[in-house]
Amino acid sequence: HLKKNTEFMLLLCIMLIAAVMRFYNYSGWSLSNDELSALSRRNFGSFAQLINEGVRPDFHPGGIQVFLYFWVKIFGDSEAALRFPFVICGIVSVFLLYLIGKKWFNASVGLLSALALAFLQFPILYSQLARPYSPGLMFSLLNVYFWTLLIFDSRKHKPIVLVLCYSISIVLCM
């Protein structure tokens, strides 16, 4: 029981560190050229126009453009509003890496992996940009997690639910 409480408290501290590192000054600097480019490619009168003129000519994943199209309509285009969901994706990635490390090896590996991701400069920076990198990492880790459950833990869970979750995670990775 003490071991589980210690593991939980360490994970909580790591997640808090990840959140502080990613939220610190995330809206304090102006939008990058990449972010401005993404914003300019979402200013269309219709969804069909967004796809035809904003997504198709670009080489980046269309899901981010579609997401930004709706997100900005609801929450605005300030630095804080625009970057918020990407910061959340970065924080969730730390937790998913913990789950994968724990499942594949043990709790210590999961905690150390999550701690490393919580502090690494590139994941922090790319979690603070409204670009496809942070969601891409999160969806890839989600895919690995559901694949792991499907292959190694399908007896503990309903296989049809795991197949569905795995399939959705593959689509999100696209």
C-alpha atoms as an extended CHARMM CRD file, in Angstrom:
* protein
*
       174  EXT
         1         1  HSD       CA              0.0000000000        0.0000000000        0.0000000000  PROA      1               0.0000000000
         2         2  LEU       CA              2.8550000000        2.3650000000        0.8610000000  PROA      2               0.0000000000
         3         3  LYS       CA              4.5420000000        1.5510000000       -2.4640000000  PROA      3               0.0000000000
         4         4  LYS       CA              1.3750000000        2.4730000000       -4.4110000000  PROA      4               0.0000000000
         5         5  ASN       CA              1.0020000000        5.7310000000       -2.4560000000  PROA      5               0.0000000000
         6         6  THR       CA              4.6420000000        6.6210000000       -3.1040000000  PROA      6               0.0000000000
         7         7  GLU       CA              4.2700000000        5.8550000000       -6.8060000000  PROA      7               0.0000000000
         8         8  PHE       CA              1.1060000000        7.9560000000       -6.9930000000  PROA      8               0.0000000000
         9         9  MET       CA              2.7380000000       10.8920000000       -5.1890000000  PROA      9               0.0000000000
        10        10  LEU       CA              5.8050000000       10.7430000000       -7.4510000000  PROA      10              0.0000000000
        11        11  LEU       CA              3.6060000000       10.6280000000      -10.5400000000  PROA      11              0.0000000000
        12        12  LEU       CA              1.5780000000       13.5540000000       -9.2210000000  PROA      12              0.0000000000
        13        13  CYS       CA              4.7880000000       15.5720000000       -8.6960000000  PROA      13              0.0000000000
        14        14  ILE       CA              6.0140000000       14.6940000000      -12.1890000000  PROA      14              0.0000000000
        15        15  MET       CA              2.6920000000       15.7140000000      -13.7280000000  PROA      15              0.0000000000
        16        16  LEU       CA              2.7670000000       18.9780000000      -11.7690000000  PROA      16              0.0000000000
        17        17  ILE       CA              6.3080000000       19.6410000000      -13.0010000000  PROA      17              0.0000000000
        18        18  ALA       CA              5.2350000000       18.8540000000      -16.5780000000  PROA      18              0.0000000000
        19        19  ALA       CA              2.2970000000       21.2490000000      -16.2790000000  PROA      19              0.0000000000
        20        20  VAL       CA              4.3580000000       24.0610000000      -14.7580000000  PROA      20              0.0000000000
        21        21  MET       CA              7.1220000000       23.6570000000      -17.3490000000  PROA      21              0.0000000000
        22        22  ARG       CA              4.6230000000       23.7390000000      -20.2160000000  PROA      22              0.0000000000
        23        23  PHE       CA              2.3310000000       26.4760000000      -18.9160000000  PROA      23              0.0000000000
        24        24  TYR       CA              5.1750000000       28.7560000000      -17.8380000000  PROA      24              0.0000000000
        25        25  ASN       CA              5.0760000000       31.7770000000      -20.1510000000  PROA      25              0.0000000000
        26        26  TYR       CA              3.4010000000       29.7540000000      -22.9190000000  PROA      26              0.0000000000
        27        27  SER       CA              1.4810000000       32.8070000000      -24.0790000000  PROA      27              0.0000000000
        28        28  GLY       CA              4.1490000000       35.3650000000      -23.2630000000  PROA      28              0.0000000000
        29        29  TRP       CA              5.7890000000       35.4230000000      -26.6660000000  PROA      29              0.0000000000
        30        30  SER       CA              4.3250000000       36.2380000000      -30.0260000000  PROA      30              0.0000000000
        31        31  LEU       CA              3.0780000000       33.6700000000      -32.5040000000  PROA      31              0.0000000000
        32        32  SER       CA              5.7150000000       31.9810000000      -34.6510000000  PROA      32              0.0000000000
        33        33  ASN       CA              5.6390000000       32.1330000000      -38.4360000000  PROA      33              0.0000000000
        34        34  ASP       CA              4.4260000000       28.5080000000      -38.4930000000  PROA      34              0.0000000000
        35        35  GLU       CA              1.5540000000       29.3740000000      -36.1750000000  PROA      35              0.0000000000
        36        36  LEU       CA              0.6610000000       32.4550000000      -38.1880000000  PROA      36              0.0000000000
        37        37  SER       CA              0.7310000000       30.3670000000      -41.3580000000  PROA      37              0.0000000000
        38        38  ALA       CA             -1.6620000000       27.8480000000      -39.7870000000  PROA      38              0.0000000000
        39        39  LEU       CA             -3.9470000000       30.6750000000      -38.6770000000  PROA      39              0.0000000000
        40        40  SER       CA             -3.9890000000       32.2430000000      -42.1160000000  PROA      40              0.0000000000
        41        41  ARG       CA             -4.9090000000       28.8730000000      -43.6760000000  PROA      41              0.0000000000
        42        42  ARG       CA             -8.0270000000       28.5580000000      -41.5440000000  PROA      42              0.0000000000
        43        43  ASN       CA             -9.6810000000       31.8420000000      -42.5540000000  PROA      43              0.0000000000
        44        44  PHE       CA            -12.2180000000       30.5200000000      -45.0180000000  PROA      44              0.0000000000
        45        45  GLY       CA            -15.9480000000       31.0360000000      -45.3310000000  PROA      45              0.0000000000
        46        46  SER       CA            -16.8610000000       27.3510000000      -45.3410000000  PROA      46              0.0000000000
        47        47  PHE       CA            -15.5190000000       24.0210000000      -44.2230000000  PROA      47              0.0000000000
        48        48  ALA       CA            -15.2590000000       22.8040000000      -47.8350000000  PROA      48              0.0000000000
        49        49  GLN       CA            -13.1880000000       25.8500000000      -48.7080000000  PROA      49              0.0000000000
        50        50  LEU       CA            -10.9440000000       25.1630000000      -45.6930000000  PROA      50              0.0000000000
        51        51  ILE       CA            -10.2700000000       21.6380000000      -46.9640000000  PROA      51              0.0000000000
        52        52  ASN       CA             -9.7840000000       22.6090000000      -50.6110000000  PROA      52              0.0000000000
        53        53  GLU       CA             -7.7330000000       25.7670000000      -50.1190000000  PROA      53              0.0000000000
        54        54  GLY       CA             -6.2480000000       25.4090000000      -46.6400000000  PROA      54              0.0000000000
        55        55  VAL       CA             -5.5370000000       21.7120000000      -46.0970000000  PROA      55              0.0000000000
        56        56  ARG       CA             -4.8630000000       20.2570000000      -49.5550000000  PROA      56              0.0000000000
        57        57  PRO       CA             -2.0820000000       22.6780000000      -50.6260000000  PROA      57              0.0000000000
        58        58  ASP       CA             -0.2490000000       22.1940000000      -47.3050000000  PROA      58              0.0000000000
        59        59  PHE       CA              1.9290000000       19.2530000000      -46.2750000000  PROA      59              0.0000000000
        60        60  HSD       CA              0.9820000000       19.3050000000      -42.5960000000  PROA      60              0.0000000000
        61        61  PRO       CA             -1.7050000000       17.0310000000      -41.1260000000  PROA      61              0.0000000000
        62        62  GLY       CA             -5.1770000000       18.2870000000      -41.9690000000  PROA      62              0.0000000000
        63        63  GLY       CA             -6.5760000000       17.4250000000      -38.5650000000  PROA      63              0.0000000000
        64        64  ILE       CA             -4.7700000000       20.3320000000      -36.9370000000  PROA      64              0.0000000000
        65        65  GLN       CA             -6.1370000000       22.7740000000      -39.5250000000  PROA      65              0.0000000000
        66        66  VAL       CA             -9.6610000000       21.4530000000      -39.0000000000  PROA      66              0.0000000000
        67        67  PHE       CA             -9.2230000000       21.6100000000      -35.2380000000  PROA      67              0.0000000000
        68        68  LEU       CA             -7.9270000000       25.1950000000      -35.3900000000  PROA      68              0.0000000000
        69        69  TYR       CA            -10.7940000000       26.1840000000      -37.6920000000  PROA      69              0.0000000000
        70        70  PHE       CA            -13.3290000000       25.3160000000      -34.9950000000  PROA      70              0.0000000000
        71        71  TRP       CA            -11.1890000000       26.0860000000      -31.9190000000  PROA      71              0.0000000000
        72        72  VAL       CA            -10.5060000000       29.6870000000      -32.9650000000  PROA      72              0.0000000000
        73        73  LYS       CA            -14.1950000000       30.2710000000      -33.7300000000  PROA      73              0.0000000000
        74        74  ILE       CA            -15.0390000000       29.2960000000      -30.1390000000  PROA      74              0.0000000000
        75        75  PHE       CA            -12.0620000000       30.5180000000      -28.0820000000  PROA      75              0.0000000000
        76        76  GLY       CA            -10.4250000000       33.1990000000      -30.2120000000  PROA      76              0.0000000000
        77        77  ASP       CA             -6.9320000000       33.5450000000      -31.5980000000  PROA      77              0.0000000000
        78        78  SER       CA             -4.9560000000       34.9740000000      -28.6880000000  PROA      78              0.0000000000
        79        79  GLU       CA             -1.6540000000       33.2630000000      -27.9450000000  PROA      79              0.0000000000
        80        80  ALA       CA             -3.0690000000       31.7340000000      -24.7560000000  PROA      80              0.0000000000
        81        81  ALA       CA             -6.2710000000       30.4590000000      -26.3460000000  PROA      81              0.0000000000
        82        82  LEU       CA             -4.5150000000       29.1440000000      -29.4250000000  PROA      82              0.0000000000
        83        83  ARG       CA             -1.7490000000       27.2770000000      -27.5850000000  PROA      83              0.0000000000
        84        84  PHE       CA             -3.7650000000       25.9260000000      -24.6490000000  PROA      84              0.0000000000
        85        85  PRO       CA             -4.8720000000       22.5930000000      -26.2190000000  PROA      85              0.0000000000
        86        86  PHE       CA             -1.3290000000       21.9150000000      -27.4140000000  PROA      86              0.0000000000
        87        87  VAL       CA              0.0220000000       22.4210000000      -23.8940000000  PROA      87              0.0000000000
        88        88  ILE       CA             -2.5830000000       19.9610000000      -22.6120000000  PROA      88              0.0000000000
        89        89  CYS       CA             -1.4770000000       17.4260000000      -25.2460000000  PROA      89              0.0000000000
        90        90  GLY       CA              2.1000000000       17.7760000000      -23.9870000000  PROA      90              0.0000000000
        91        91  ILE       CA              1.0440000000       17.1380000000      -20.4000000000  PROA      91              0.0000000000
        92        92  VAL       CA             -1.0870000000       14.1200000000      -21.3650000000  PROA      92              0.0000000000
        93        93  SER       CA              1.9290000000       12.7430000000      -23.2880000000  PROA      93              0.0000000000
        94        94  VAL       CA              3.9360000000       12.6510000000      -20.0610000000  PROA      94              0.0000000000
        95        95  PHE       CA              1.2100000000       10.5680000000      -18.4070000000  PROA      95              0.0000000000
        96        96  LEU       CA              0.9000000000        8.2200000000      -21.3870000000  PROA      96              0.0000000000
        97        97  LEU       CA              4.6590000000        7.6400000000      -21.4220000000  PROA      97              0.0000000000
        98        98  TYR       CA              4.4520000000        6.7180000000      -17.7400000000  PROA      98              0.0000000000
        99        99  LEU       CA              1.6810000000        4.1960000000      -18.4750000000  PROA      99              0.0000000000
       100       100  ILE       CA              3.6220000000        2.6370000000      -21.3520000000  PROA      100             0.0000000000
       101       101  GLY       CA              6.8870000000        2.4340000000      -19.3900000000  PROA      101             0.0000000000
       102       102  LYS       CA              5.0990000000        0.8770000000      -16.4310000000  PROA      102             0.0000000000
       103       103  LYS       CA              3.2640000000       -1.6310000000      -18.6330000000  PROA      103             0.0000000000
       104       104  TRP       CA              6.3400000000       -2.6400000000      -20.6320000000  PROA      104             0.0000000000
       105       105  PHE       CA              8.8500000000       -2.7330000000      -17.7720000000  PROA      105             0.0000000000
       106       106  ASN       CA              7.8840000000       -1.4970000000      -14.2950000000  PROA      106             0.0000000000
       107       107  ALA       CA              6.7590000000        1.5520000000      -12.3490000000  PROA      107             0.0000000000
       108       108  SER       CA             10.3110000000        2.8760000000      -11.9390000000  PROA      108             0.0000000000
       109       109  VAL       CA             10.8770000000        2.9220000000      -15.7000000000  PROA      109             0.0000000000
       110       110  GLY       CA              7.5040000000        4.5900000000      -16.2040000000  PROA      110             0.0000000000
       111       111  LEU       CA              8.2690000000        7.2760000000      -13.6480000000  PROA      111             0.0000000000
       112       112  LEU       CA             11.7960000000        7.9410000000      -14.9400000000  PROA      112             0.0000000000
       113       113  SER       CA             10.5720000000        8.1270000000      -18.5400000000  PROA      113             0.0000000000
       114       114  ALA       CA              7.7790000000       10.5210000000      -17.5820000000  PROA      114             0.0000000000
       115       115  LEU       CA             10.2280000000       12.6260000000      -15.5660000000  PROA      115             0.0000000000
       116       116  ALA       CA             12.5900000000       12.8690000000      -18.5300000000  PROA      116             0.0000000000
       117       117  LEU       CA              9.7720000000       13.9100000000      -20.8680000000  PROA      117             0.0000000000
       118       118  ALA       CA              8.5420000000       16.4240000000      -18.2860000000  PROA      118             0.0000000000
       119       119  PHE       CA             11.9300000000       18.2120000000      -18.3310000000  PROA      119             0.0000000000
       120       120  LEU       CA             13.2180000000       17.7870000000      -21.8900000000  PROA      120             0.0000000000
       121       121  GLN       CA             13.5170000000       21.1040000000      -23.7240000000  PROA      121             0.0000000000
       122       122  PHE       CA             12.1950000000       20.1180000000      -27.1730000000  PROA      122             0.0000000000
       123       123  PRO       CA              8.9920000000       18.4520000000      -25.9260000000  PROA      123             0.0000000000
       124       124  ILE       CA              8.3460000000       21.4700000000      -23.7090000000  PROA      124             0.0000000000
       125       125  LEU       CA              8.9080000000       23.9390000000      -26.5490000000  PROA      125             0.0000000000
       126       126  TYR       CA              6.8240000000       21.9760000000      -29.0440000000  PROA      126             0.0000000000
       127       127  SER       CA              4.0520000000       21.6290000000      -26.4670000000  PROA      127             0.0000000000
       128       128  GLN       CA              3.8760000000       25.4130000000      -26.3830000000  PROA      128             0.0000000000
       129       129  LEU       CA              3.4080000000       25.8680000000      -30.1250000000  PROA      129             0.0000000000
       130       130  ALA       CA              0.1020000000       25.5500000000      -31.9430000000  PROA      130             0.0000000000
       131       131  ARG       CA              1.5740000000       23.0540000000      -34.3860000000  PROA      131             0.0000000000
       132       132  PRO       CA              0.9870000000       19.3220000000      -34.9710000000  PROA      132             0.0000000000
       133       133  TYR       CA              3.9760000000       18.1380000000      -32.9130000000  PROA      133             0.0000000000
       134       134  SER       CA              2.3990000000       17.9140000000      -29.4640000000  PROA      134             0.0000000000
       135       135  PRO       CA             -0.8490000000       16.2420000000      -30.5970000000  PROA      135             0.0000000000
       136       136  GLY       CA              1.2360000000       13.9630000000      -32.8370000000  PROA      136             0.0000000000
       137       137  LEU       CA              3.2710000000       12.7710000000      -29.8710000000  PROA      137             0.0000000000
       138       138  MET       CA              0.1800000000       12.3330000000      -27.7260000000  PROA      138             0.0000000000
       139       139  PHE       CA             -1.7530000000       10.3820000000      -30.3770000000  PROA      139             0.0000000000
       140       140  SER       CA              1.2940000000        8.2070000000      -31.1370000000  PROA      140             0.0000000000
       141       141  LEU       CA              1.7130000000        7.3790000000      -27.4560000000  PROA      141             0.0000000000
       142       142  LEU       CA             -2.0220000000        6.6870000000      -27.1990000000  PROA      142             0.0000000000
       143       143  ASN       CA             -1.6830000000        4.3130000000      -30.1370000000  PROA      143             0.0000000000
       144       144  VAL       CA              1.2490000000        2.4870000000      -28.5120000000  PROA      144             0.0000000000
       145       145  TYR       CA             -0.6710000000        2.2400000000      -25.2440000000  PROA      145             0.0000000000
       146       146  PHE       CA             -3.7660000000        0.6960000000      -26.8270000000  PROA      146             0.0000000000
       147       147  TRP       CA             -1.6080000000       -1.5980000000      -28.9690000000  PROA      147             0.0000000000
       148       148  THR       CA              0.1340000000       -2.7610000000      -25.8070000000  PROA      148             0.0000000000
       149       149  LEU       CA             -3.1760000000       -3.4340000000      -24.0680000000  PROA      149             0.0000000000
       150       150  LEU       CA             -4.5250000000       -5.2110000000      -27.1360000000  PROA      150             0.0000000000
       151       151  ILE       CA             -1.5070000000       -7.4990000000      -27.4880000000  PROA      151             0.0000000000
       152       152  PHE       CA             -0.6740000000       -8.1690000000      -23.8450000000  PROA      152             0.0000000000
       153       153  ASP       CA             -3.7880000000       -7.4450000000      -21.7580000000  PROA      153             0.0000000000
       154       154  SER       CA             -6.7380000000       -8.3760000000      -23.9450000000  PROA      154             0.0000000000
       155       155  ARG       CA             -7.9160000000      -10.9180000000      -21.3690000000  PROA      155             0.0000000000
       156       156  LYS       CA             -8.2830000000       -8.2080000000      -18.7160000000  PROA      156             0.0000000000
       157       157  HSD       CA            -10.2760000000       -5.9110000000      -21.0050000000  PROA      157             0.0000000000
       158       158  LYS       CA            -13.0060000000       -6.4160000000      -23.5520000000  PROA      158             0.0000000000
       159       159  PRO       CA            -11.1580000000       -7.0870000000      -26.8380000000  PROA      159             0.0000000000
       160       160  ILE       CA            -13.7510000000       -5.2720000000      -28.9430000000  PROA      160             0.0000000000
       161       161  VAL       CA            -13.3060000000       -2.1050000000      -26.8690000000  PROA      161             0.0000000000
       162       162  LEU       CA             -9.5290000000       -2.3480000000      -27.2250000000  PROA      162             0.0000000000
       163       163  VAL       CA             -9.7890000000       -2.8690000000      -30.9850000000  PROA      163             0.0000000000
       164       164  LEU       CA            -12.0700000000        0.1540000000      -31.2220000000  PROA      164             0.0000000000
       165       165  CYS       CA             -9.7650000000        2.3330000000      -29.0860000000  PROA      165             0.0000000000
       166       166  TYR       CA             -6.7140000000        1.1490000000      -31.0300000000  PROA      166             0.0000000000
       167       167  SER       CA             -8.4420000000        1.8700000000      -34.3420000000  PROA      167             0.0000000000
       168       168  ILE       CA             -9.4660000000        5.3520000000      -33.2220000000  PROA      168             0.0000000000
       169       169  SER       CA             -5.9090000000        6.0370000000      -32.0540000000  PROA      169             0.0000000000
       170       170  ILE       CA             -4.5890000000        5.0160000000      -35.4970000000  PROA      170             0.0000000000
       171       171  VAL       CA             -6.9990000000        7.4460000000      -37.1520000000  PROA      171             0.0000000000
       172       172  LEU       CA             -5.9340000000       10.2080000000      -34.7550000000  PROA      172             0.0000000000
       173       173  CYS       CA             -2.2950000000        9.5480000000      -35.6390000000  PROA      173             0.0000000000
       174       174  MET       CA             -3.0840000000       10.2450000000      -39.2670000000  PROA      174             0.0000000000
